[in-house]
Short mmCIF file of C-alpha atoms and ligand atoms in Angstrom, two decimals:
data_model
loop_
_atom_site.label_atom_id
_atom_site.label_comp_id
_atom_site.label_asym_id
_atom_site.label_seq_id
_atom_site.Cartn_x
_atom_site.Cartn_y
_atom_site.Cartn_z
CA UNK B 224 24.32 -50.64 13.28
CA UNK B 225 21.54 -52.85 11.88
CA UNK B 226 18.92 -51.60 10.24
CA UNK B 227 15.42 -51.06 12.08
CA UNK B 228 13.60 -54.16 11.03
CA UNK B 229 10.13 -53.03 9.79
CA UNK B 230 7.75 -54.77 12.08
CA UNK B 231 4.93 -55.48 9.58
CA UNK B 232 2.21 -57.28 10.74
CA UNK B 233 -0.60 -58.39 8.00
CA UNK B 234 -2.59 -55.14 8.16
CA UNK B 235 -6.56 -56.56 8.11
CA UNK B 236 -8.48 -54.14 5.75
CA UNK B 237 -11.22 -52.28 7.91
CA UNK B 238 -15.01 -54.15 7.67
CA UNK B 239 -17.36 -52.76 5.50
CA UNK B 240 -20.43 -51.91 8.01
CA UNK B 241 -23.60 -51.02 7.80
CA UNK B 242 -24.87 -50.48 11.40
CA UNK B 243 -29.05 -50.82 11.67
CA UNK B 244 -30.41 -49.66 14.78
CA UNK B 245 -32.91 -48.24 17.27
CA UNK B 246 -31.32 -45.48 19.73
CA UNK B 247 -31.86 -46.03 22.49
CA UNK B 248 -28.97 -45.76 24.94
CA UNK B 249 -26.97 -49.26 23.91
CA UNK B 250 -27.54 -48.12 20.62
CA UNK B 251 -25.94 -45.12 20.75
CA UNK B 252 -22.92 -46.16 22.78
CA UNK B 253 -22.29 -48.67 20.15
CA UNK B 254 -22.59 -45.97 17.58
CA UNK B 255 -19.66 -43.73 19.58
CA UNK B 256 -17.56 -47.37 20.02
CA UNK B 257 -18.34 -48.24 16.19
CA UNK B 258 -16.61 -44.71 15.51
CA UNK B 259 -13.77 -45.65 17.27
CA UNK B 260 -12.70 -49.08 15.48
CA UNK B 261 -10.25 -48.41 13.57
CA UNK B 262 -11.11 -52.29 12.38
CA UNK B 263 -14.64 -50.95 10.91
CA UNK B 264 -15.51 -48.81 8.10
CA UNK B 265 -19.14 -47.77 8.65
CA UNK B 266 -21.01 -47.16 5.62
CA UNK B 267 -23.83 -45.78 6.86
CA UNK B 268 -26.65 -45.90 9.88
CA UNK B 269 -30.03 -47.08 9.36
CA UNK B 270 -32.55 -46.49 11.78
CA UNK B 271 -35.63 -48.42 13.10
CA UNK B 272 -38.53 -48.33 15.05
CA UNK B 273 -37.85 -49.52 18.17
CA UNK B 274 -37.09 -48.46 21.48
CA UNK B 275 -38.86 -45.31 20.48
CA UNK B 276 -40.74 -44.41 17.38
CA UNK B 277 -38.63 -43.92 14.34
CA UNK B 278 -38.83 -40.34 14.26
CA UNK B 279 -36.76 -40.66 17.59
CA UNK B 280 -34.56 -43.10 16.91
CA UNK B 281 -33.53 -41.20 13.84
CA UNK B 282 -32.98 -37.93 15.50
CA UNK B 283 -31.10 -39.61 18.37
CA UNK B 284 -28.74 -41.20 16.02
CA UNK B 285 -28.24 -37.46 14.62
CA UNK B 286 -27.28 -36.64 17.57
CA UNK B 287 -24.79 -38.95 18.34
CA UNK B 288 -23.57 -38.50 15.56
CA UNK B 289 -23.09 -34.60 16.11
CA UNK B 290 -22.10 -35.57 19.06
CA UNK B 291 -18.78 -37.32 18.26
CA UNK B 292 -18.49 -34.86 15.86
CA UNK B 293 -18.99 -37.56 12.74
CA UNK B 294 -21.38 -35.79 10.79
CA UNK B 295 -19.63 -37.00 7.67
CA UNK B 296 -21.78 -40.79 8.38
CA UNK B 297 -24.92 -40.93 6.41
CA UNK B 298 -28.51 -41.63 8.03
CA UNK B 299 -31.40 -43.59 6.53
CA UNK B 300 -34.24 -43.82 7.95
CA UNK B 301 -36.15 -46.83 7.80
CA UNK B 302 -39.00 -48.93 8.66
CA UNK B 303 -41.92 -46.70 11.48
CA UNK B 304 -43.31 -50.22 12.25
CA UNK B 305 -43.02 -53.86 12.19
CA UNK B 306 -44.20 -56.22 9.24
CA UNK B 307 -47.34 -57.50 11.24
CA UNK B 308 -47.32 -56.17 14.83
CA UNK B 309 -47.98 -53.05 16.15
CA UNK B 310 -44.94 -51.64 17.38
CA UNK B 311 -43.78 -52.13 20.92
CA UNK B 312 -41.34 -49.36 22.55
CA UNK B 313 -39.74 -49.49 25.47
CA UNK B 314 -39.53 -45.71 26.72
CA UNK B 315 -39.89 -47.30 30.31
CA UNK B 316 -36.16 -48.39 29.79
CA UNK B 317 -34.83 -46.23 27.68
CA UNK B 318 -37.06 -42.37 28.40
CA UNK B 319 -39.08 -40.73 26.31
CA UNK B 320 -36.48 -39.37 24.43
CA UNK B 321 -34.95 -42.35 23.92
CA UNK B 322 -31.30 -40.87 25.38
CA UNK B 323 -31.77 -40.92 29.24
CA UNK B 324 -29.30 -39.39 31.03
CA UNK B 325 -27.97 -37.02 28.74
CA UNK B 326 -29.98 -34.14 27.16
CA UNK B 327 -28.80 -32.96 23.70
CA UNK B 328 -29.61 -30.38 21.02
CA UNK B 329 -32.19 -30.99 18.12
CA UNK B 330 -29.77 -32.26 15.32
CA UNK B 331 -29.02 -30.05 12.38
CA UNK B 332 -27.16 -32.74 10.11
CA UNK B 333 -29.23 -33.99 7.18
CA UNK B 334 -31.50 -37.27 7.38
CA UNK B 335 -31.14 -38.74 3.87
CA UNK B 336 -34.28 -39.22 1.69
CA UNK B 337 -33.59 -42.43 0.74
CA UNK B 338 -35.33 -45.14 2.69
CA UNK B 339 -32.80 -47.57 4.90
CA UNK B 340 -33.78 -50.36 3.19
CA UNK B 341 -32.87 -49.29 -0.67
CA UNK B 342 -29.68 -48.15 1.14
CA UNK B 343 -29.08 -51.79 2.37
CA UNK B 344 -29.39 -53.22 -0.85
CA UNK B 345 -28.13 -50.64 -3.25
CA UNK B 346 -24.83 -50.56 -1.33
CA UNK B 347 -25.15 -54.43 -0.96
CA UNK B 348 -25.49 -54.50 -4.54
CA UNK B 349 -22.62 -52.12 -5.72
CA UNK B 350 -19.77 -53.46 -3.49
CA UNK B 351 -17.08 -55.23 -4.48
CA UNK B 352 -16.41 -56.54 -1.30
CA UNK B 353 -19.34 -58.16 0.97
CA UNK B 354 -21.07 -56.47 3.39
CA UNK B 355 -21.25 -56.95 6.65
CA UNK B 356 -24.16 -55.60 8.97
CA UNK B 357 -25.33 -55.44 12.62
CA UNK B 358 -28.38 -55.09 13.69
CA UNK B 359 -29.21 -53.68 16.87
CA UNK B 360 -33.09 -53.31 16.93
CA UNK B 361 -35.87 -55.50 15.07
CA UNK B 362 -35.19 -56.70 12.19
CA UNK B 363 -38.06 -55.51 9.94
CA UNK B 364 -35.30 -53.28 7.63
CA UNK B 365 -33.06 -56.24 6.68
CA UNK B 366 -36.50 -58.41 6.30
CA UNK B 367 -37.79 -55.87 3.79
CA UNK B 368 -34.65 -55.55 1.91
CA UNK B 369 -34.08 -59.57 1.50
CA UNK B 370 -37.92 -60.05 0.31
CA UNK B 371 -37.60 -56.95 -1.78
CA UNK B 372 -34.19 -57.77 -3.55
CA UNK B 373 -32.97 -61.18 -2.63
CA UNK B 374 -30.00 -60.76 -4.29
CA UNK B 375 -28.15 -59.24 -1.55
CA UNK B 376 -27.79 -62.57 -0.22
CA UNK B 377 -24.90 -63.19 -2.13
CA UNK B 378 -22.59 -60.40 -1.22
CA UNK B 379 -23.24 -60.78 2.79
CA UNK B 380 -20.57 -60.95 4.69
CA UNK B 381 -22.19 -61.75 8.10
CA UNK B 382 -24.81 -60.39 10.25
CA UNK B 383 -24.13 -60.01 13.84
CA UNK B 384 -27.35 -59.73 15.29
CA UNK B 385 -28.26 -58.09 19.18
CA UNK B 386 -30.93 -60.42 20.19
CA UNK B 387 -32.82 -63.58 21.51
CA UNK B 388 -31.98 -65.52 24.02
CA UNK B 389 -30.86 -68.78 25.33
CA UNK B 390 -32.80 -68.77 28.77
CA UNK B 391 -34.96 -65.77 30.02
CA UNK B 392 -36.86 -63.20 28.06
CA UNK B 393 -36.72 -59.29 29.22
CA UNK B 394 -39.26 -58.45 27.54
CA UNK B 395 -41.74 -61.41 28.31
CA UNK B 396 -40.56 -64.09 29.85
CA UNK B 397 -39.74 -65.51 26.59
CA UNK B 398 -38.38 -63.09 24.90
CA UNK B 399 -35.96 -60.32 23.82
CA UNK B 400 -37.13 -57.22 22.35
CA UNK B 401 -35.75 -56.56 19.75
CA UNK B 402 -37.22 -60.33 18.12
CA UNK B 403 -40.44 -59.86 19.93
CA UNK B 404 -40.87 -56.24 18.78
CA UNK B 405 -40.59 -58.20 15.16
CA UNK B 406 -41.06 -61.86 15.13
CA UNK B 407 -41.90 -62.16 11.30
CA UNK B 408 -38.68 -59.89 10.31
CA UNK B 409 -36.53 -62.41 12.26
CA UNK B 410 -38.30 -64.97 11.14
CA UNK B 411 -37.39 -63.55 7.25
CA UNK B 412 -33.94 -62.74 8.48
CA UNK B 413 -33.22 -66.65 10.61
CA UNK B 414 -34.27 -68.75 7.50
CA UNK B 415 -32.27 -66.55 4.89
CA UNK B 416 -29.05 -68.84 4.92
CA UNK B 417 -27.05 -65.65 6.05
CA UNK B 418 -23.90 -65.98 7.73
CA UNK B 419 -25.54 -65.23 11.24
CA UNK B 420 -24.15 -64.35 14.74
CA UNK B 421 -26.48 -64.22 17.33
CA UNK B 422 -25.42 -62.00 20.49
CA UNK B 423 -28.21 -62.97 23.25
CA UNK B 424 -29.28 -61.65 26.42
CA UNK B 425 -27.09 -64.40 27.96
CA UNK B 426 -23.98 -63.03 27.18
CA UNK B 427 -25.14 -59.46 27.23
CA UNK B 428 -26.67 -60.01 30.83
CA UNK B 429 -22.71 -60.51 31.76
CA UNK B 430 -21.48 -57.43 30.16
CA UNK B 431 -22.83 -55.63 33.53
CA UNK B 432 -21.78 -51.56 33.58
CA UNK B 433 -20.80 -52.11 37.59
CA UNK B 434 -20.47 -48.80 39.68
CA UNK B 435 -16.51 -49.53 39.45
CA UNK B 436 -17.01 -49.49 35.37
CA UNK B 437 -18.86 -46.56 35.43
CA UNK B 438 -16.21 -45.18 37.78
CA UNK B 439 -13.81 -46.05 35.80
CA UNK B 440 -15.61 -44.19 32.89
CA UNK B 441 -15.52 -40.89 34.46
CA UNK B 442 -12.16 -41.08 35.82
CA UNK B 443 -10.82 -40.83 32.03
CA UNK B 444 -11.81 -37.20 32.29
CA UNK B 445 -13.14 -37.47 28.35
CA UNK B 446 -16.58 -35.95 27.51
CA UNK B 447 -17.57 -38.97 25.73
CA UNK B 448 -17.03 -40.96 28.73
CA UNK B 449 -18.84 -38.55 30.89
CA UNK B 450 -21.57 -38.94 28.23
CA UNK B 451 -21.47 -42.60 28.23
CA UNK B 452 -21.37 -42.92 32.39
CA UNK B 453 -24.38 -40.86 32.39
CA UNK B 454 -26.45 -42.36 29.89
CA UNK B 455 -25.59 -45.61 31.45
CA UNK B 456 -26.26 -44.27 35.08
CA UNK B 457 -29.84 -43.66 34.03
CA UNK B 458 -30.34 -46.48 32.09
CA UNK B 459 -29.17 -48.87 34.18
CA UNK B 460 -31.90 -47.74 37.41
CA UNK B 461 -34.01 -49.61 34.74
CA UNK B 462 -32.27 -53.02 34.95
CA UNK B 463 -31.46 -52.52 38.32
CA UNK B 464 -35.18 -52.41 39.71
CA UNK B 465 -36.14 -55.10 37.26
CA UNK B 466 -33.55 -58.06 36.91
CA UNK B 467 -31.42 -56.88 40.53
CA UNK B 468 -28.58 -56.37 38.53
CA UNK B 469 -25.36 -53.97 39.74
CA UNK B 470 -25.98 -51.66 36.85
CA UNK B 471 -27.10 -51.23 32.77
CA UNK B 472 -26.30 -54.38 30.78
CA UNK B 473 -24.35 -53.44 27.24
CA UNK B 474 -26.54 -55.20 24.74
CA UNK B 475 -25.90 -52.87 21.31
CA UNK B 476 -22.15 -52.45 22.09
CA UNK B 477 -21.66 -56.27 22.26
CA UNK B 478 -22.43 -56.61 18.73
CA UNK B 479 -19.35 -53.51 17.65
CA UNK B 480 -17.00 -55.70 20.22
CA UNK B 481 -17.81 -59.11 18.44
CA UNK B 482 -16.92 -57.59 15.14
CA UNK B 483 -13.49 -55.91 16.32
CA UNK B 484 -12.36 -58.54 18.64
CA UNK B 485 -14.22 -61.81 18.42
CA UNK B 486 -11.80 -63.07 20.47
CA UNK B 487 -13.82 -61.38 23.48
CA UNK B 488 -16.05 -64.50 22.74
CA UNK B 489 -17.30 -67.91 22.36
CA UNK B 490 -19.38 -69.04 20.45
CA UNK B 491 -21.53 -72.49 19.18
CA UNK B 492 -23.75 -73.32 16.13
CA UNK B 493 -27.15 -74.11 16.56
CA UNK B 494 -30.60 -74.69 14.64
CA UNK B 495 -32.30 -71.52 15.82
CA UNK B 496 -35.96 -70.68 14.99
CA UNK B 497 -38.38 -67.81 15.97
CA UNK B 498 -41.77 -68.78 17.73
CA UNK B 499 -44.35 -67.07 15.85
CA UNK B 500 -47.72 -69.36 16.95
CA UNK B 501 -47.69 -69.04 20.78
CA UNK B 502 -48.95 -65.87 22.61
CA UNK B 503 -47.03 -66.81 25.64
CA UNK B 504 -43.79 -67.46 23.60
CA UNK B 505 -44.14 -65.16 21.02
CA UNK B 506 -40.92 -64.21 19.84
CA UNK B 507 -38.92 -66.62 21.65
CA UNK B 508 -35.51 -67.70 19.74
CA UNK B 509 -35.60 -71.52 20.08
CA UNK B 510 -32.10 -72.13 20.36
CA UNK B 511 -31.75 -76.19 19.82
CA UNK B 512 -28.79 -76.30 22.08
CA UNK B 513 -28.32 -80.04 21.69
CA UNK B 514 -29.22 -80.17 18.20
CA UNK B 515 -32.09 -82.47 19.37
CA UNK B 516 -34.23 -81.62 15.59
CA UNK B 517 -31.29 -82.67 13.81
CA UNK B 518 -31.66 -79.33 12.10
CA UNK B 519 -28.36 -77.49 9.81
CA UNK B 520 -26.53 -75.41 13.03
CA UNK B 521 -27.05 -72.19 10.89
CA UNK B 522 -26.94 -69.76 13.82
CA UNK B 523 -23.45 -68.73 15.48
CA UNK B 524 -24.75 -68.45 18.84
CA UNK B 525 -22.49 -66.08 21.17
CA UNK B 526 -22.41 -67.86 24.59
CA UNK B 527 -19.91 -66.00 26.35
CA UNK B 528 -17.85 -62.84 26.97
CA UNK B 529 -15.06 -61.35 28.41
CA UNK B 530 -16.71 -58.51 30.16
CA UNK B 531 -13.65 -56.93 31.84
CA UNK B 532 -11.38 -56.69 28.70
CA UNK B 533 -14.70 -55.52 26.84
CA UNK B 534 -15.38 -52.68 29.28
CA UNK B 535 -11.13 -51.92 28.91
CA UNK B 536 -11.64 -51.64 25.06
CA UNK B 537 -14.88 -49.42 25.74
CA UNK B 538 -12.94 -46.93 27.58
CA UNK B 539 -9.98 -47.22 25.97
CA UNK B 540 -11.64 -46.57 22.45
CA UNK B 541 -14.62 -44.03 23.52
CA UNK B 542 -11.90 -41.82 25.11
CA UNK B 543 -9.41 -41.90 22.05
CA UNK B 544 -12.07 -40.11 20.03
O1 RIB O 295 -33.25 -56.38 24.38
C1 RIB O 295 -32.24 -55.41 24.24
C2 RIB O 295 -32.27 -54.81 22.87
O2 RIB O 295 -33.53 -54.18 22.64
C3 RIB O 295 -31.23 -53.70 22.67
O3 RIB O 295 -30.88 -53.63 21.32
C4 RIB O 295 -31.98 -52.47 23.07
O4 RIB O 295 -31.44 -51.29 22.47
C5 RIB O 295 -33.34 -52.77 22.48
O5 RIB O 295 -33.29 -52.42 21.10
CA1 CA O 296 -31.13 -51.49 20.19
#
């Protein structure tokens, strides 16, 4: 009888993650498919300003976390506004809560007194390994922690980045929110020399949650689904009226999907800048697509994505928790 041949395959040790964001519904379902990568170890959630003020955004993310029962994932709250604008929300997409769709209880885990950005670069600092973060609102914590400690630089991993835009703006016709809401943060953040992937409106626009998805959701009979399907039910009415698409697109949860299977993607490097000067334009990522300034291609831009095996993985992960 031969022996059982161990089958080991080169075990990849799990990501370091911080995860800074702005819940918000696509914030929060990439929260509850962050949880379920066994690929990612998630340091900690920082919350923004954002989608809703950052009182909301860092109850919401308390909740989620309650939610999926991970109460054991520290919260720091972060920047209430942007570094020069007045902050822009957007409760007409995502209610005033900031959770359409579902309604849950005021959070009883503890919000941790130290601000998001010393967490950023204290943990930056003390790792032995490099960091990697994703950003899924404005930028304005990461801004503030590579002006206040530059440092951090250095032990970066990557930052993949929900935001910008190739083509169309959803917020103007320019631009995405989450850059518009902070121009001069991703203006900070673009010219640091990070490691940067850039997960645009282009792609997300194609990762579409279809009635048949959100079907397909539900029929998993898992309360985290049901949660998900409904959240996405109400957000999507948003993006249905406005851009005539079938349903919610997944911006945030791109970002968790790029991280555990890049494969889902392609990408291309590009000089990318942030328009800052124009009040039409404000905001706008100028992706040089042909490299016509000759510029370094510093930003990985995401240009595709493989929306059906992405929605497989969401279900498939959300309902193992
Ligand atoms: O433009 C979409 C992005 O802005 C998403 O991150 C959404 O949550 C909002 O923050
Ligand atoms: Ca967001």
């Amino acid at each position: 009888m031969m022996p059982a041949r161990s089958l080991s395959y080169p075990v990849m040790k799990p990501i370091p993650l911080i995860i800074d964001c702005d819940p918000g519904v696509d914030d929060a379902i990439a929260l509850l498919l962050a949880f379920a990568a066994p690929e990612l170890r998630l340091l900690g959630i920082t919350t923004v300003a954002g989608n809703v003020p950052l009182s909301l955004t860092s109850s919401n993310a308390r909740r989620i976390c309650e939610l999926a029962h991970r109460t054991d994932i520290p919260i720091y709250p972060g920047c209430p506004r942007p570094l020069l604008n007045a902050l822009t929300t957007a409760a007409e997409v995502h209610g005033e809560t900031g959770l359409t769709g579902i309604t849950l209880p005021e959070p009883t885990m503890a919000l941790q007194s130290v601000h998001a950005v010393d967490f950023i670069i204290d943990t930056i600092l003390n790792s032995a390994p490099p960091i990697t973060l994703a950003t899924l609102g404005p930028l304005t914590n990461l801004a503030i922690a590579l002006i206040k400690e530059p440092r951090i630089a250095q032990n970066i991993q990557q930052v993949v980045i929900m935001g910008g835009a190739i083509t169309h703006g959803n917020i103007t016709p320019s631009a995405e929110f989450n850059i518009y809401c902070d121009p001069h943060a991703a203006h900070v953040v673009f010219t640091s020399n990070l490691p940067i992937t850039l997960i645009t409106l282009d792609v997300t626009h194609t990762a579409i949650a279809t009635p048949k998805r959100l079907q397909n959701l539900r029929d998993r009979q898992h309360p985290l689904c049901e949660a998900v399907a409904n959240l996405l039910q109400s957000y999507g009415s948003y993006d249905q009226e406005r851009h005539g698409f079938e349903g919610a697109p997944l911006h945030d949860p791109c970002v968790i999907a790029y991280l555990t299977d890049p494969h889902l993607f392609r990408t291309r490097p590009c000089p990318a800048s942030i328009e800052l000067q124009s009040p039409t334009s404000l905001g706008r990522t100028i992706i040089d697509w042909y490299n016509t300034s000759q510029n370094p291609k510093t930003i990985n831009i995401a240009t595709t994505i493989n929306a059906e095996a992405f929605f497989q993985m969401l279900g498939d992960r959300i309902s193992g928790l």
